[in-house]
PDB file of C-alpha atoms in Angstrom:
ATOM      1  CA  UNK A   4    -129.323 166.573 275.415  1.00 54.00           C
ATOM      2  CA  UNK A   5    -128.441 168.490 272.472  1.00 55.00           C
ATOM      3  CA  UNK A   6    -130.405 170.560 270.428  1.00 57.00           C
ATOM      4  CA  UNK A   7    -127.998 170.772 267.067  1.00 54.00           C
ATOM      5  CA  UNK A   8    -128.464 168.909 263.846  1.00 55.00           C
ATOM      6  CA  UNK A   9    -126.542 167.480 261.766  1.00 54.00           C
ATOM      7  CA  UNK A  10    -126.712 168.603 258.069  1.00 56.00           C
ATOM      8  CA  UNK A  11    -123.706 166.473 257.097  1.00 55.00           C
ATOM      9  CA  UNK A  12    -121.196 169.443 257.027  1.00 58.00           C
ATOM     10  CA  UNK A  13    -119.741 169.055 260.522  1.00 55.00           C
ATOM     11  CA  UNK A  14    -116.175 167.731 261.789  1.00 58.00           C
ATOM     12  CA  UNK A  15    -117.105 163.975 261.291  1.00 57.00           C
ATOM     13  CA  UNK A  16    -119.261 164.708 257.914  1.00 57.00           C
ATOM     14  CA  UNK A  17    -116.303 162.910 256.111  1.00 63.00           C
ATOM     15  CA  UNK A  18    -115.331 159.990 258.503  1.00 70.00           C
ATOM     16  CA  UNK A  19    -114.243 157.053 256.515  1.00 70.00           C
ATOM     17  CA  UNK A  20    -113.707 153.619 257.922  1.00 73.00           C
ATOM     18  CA  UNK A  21    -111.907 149.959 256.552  1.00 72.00           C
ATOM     19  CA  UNK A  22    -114.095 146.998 256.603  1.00 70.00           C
ATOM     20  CA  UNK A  23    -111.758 144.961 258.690  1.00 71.00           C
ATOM     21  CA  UNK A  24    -112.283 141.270 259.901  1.00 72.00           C
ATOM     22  CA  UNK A  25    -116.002 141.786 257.425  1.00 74.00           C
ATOM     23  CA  UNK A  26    -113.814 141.986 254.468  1.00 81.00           C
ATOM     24  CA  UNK A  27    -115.077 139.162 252.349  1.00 87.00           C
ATOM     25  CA  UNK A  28    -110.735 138.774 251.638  1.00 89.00           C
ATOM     26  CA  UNK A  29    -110.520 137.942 255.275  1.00 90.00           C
ATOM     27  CA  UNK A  30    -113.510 135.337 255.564  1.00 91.00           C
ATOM     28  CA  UNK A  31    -112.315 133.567 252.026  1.00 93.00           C
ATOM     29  CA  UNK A  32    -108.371 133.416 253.033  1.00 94.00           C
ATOM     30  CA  UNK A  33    -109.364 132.304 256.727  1.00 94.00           C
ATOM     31  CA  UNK A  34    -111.305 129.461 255.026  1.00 96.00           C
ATOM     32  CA  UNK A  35    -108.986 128.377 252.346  1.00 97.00           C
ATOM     33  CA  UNK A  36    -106.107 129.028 255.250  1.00 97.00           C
ATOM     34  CA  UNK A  37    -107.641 126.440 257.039  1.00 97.00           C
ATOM     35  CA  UNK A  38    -108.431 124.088 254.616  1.00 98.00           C
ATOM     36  CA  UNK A  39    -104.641 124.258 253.477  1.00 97.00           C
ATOM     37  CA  UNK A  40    -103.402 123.479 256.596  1.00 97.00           C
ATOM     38  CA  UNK A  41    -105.448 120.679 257.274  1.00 97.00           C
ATOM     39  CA  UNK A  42    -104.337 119.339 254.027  1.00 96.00           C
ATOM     40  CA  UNK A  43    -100.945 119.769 254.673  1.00 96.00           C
ATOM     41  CA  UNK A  44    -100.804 117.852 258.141  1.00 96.00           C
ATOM     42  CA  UNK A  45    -102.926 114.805 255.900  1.00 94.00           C
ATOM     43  CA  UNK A  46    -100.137 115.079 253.313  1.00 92.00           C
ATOM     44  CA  UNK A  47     -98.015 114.797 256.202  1.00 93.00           C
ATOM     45  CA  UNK A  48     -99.012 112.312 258.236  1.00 93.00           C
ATOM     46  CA  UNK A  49    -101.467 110.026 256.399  1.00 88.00           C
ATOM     47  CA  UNK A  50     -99.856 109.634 253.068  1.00 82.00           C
ATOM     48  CA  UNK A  51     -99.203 106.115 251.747  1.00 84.00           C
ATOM     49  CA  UNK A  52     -98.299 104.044 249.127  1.00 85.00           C
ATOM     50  CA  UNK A  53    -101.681 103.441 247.593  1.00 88.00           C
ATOM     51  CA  UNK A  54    -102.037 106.912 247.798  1.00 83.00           C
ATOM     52  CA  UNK A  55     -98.951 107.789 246.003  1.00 87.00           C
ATOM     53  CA  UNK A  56     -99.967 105.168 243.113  1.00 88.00           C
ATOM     54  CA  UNK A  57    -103.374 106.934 242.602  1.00 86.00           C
ATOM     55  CA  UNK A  58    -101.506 110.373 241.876  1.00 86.00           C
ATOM     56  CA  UNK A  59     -98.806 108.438 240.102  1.00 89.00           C
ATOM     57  CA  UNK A  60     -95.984 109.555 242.616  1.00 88.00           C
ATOM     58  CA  UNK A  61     -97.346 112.740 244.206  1.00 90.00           C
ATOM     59  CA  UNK A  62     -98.635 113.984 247.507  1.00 90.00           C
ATOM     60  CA  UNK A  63    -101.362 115.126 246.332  1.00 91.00           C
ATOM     61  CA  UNK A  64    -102.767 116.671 249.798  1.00 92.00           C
ATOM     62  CA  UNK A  65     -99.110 118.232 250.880  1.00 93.00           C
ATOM     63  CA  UNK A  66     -98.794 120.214 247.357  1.00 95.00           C
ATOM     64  CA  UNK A  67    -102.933 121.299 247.546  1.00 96.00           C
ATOM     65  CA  UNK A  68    -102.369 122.579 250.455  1.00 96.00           C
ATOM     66  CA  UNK A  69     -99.308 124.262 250.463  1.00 97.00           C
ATOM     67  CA  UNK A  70    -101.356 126.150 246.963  1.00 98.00           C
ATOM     68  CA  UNK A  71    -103.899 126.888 249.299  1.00 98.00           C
ATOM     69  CA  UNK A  72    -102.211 128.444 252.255  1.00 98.00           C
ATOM     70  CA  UNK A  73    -100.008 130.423 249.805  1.00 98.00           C
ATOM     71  CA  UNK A  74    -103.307 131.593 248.253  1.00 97.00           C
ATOM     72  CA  UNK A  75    -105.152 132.318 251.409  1.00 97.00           C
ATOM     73  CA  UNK A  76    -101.613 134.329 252.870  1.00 96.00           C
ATOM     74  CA  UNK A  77    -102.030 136.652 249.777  1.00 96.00           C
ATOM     75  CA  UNK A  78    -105.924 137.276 250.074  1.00 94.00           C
ATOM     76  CA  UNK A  79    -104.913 137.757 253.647  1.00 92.00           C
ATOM     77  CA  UNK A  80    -102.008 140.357 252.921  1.00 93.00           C
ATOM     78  CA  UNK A  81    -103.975 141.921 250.162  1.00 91.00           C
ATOM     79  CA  UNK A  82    -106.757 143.072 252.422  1.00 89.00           C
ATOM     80  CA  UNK A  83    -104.204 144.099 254.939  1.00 87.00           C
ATOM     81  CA  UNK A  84    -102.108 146.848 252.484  1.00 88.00           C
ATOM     82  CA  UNK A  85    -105.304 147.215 249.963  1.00 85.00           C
ATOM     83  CA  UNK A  86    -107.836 147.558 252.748  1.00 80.00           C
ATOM     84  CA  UNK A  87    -112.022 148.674 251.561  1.00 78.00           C
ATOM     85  CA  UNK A  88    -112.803 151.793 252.614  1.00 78.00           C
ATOM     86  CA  UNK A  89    -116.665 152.256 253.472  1.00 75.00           C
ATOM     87  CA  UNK A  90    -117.728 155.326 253.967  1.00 75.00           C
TER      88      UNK A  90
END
């Protein structure tokens, strides 16, 4: 057992640390990330004709989710290089 106390002025007084996987970045991009890709394999396999005649000619679910996995990558890669630091 130790005796000292610690008034805040020591060695780890100033230890700073990232948020990591509790960055809110990480739980929003893993969400929309997952989302997107389901999208995508509907856009992929399940698309038909009727479908394609209620967008007027576009796959709706393949181009969604292809927006939403690039979104997701770059809340992903944002908290990776722009990381919060919590003191």
């Amino acid at each position: 057992m130790s005796n000292e106390q610690h008034d805040g002025s020591g060695p780890d007084a100033d230890v700073r640390h990232r948020a990591g996987p509790f960055d809110i970045r990480n739980v929003i991009g893993a969400l929309i990330g997952f989302y997107g890709i389901v999208l995508i394999i509907v856009g992929l396999v399940a698309d038909s004709a009727q479908d394609r005649l209620k967008t007027g000619g576009v796959n709706a679910n393949l181009w969604a989710g292809l927006a939403m996995t690039v979104f997701a990558v770059s809340l992903l890669l944002w908290s990776r290089y722009r990381p919060v630091v919590v003191e």
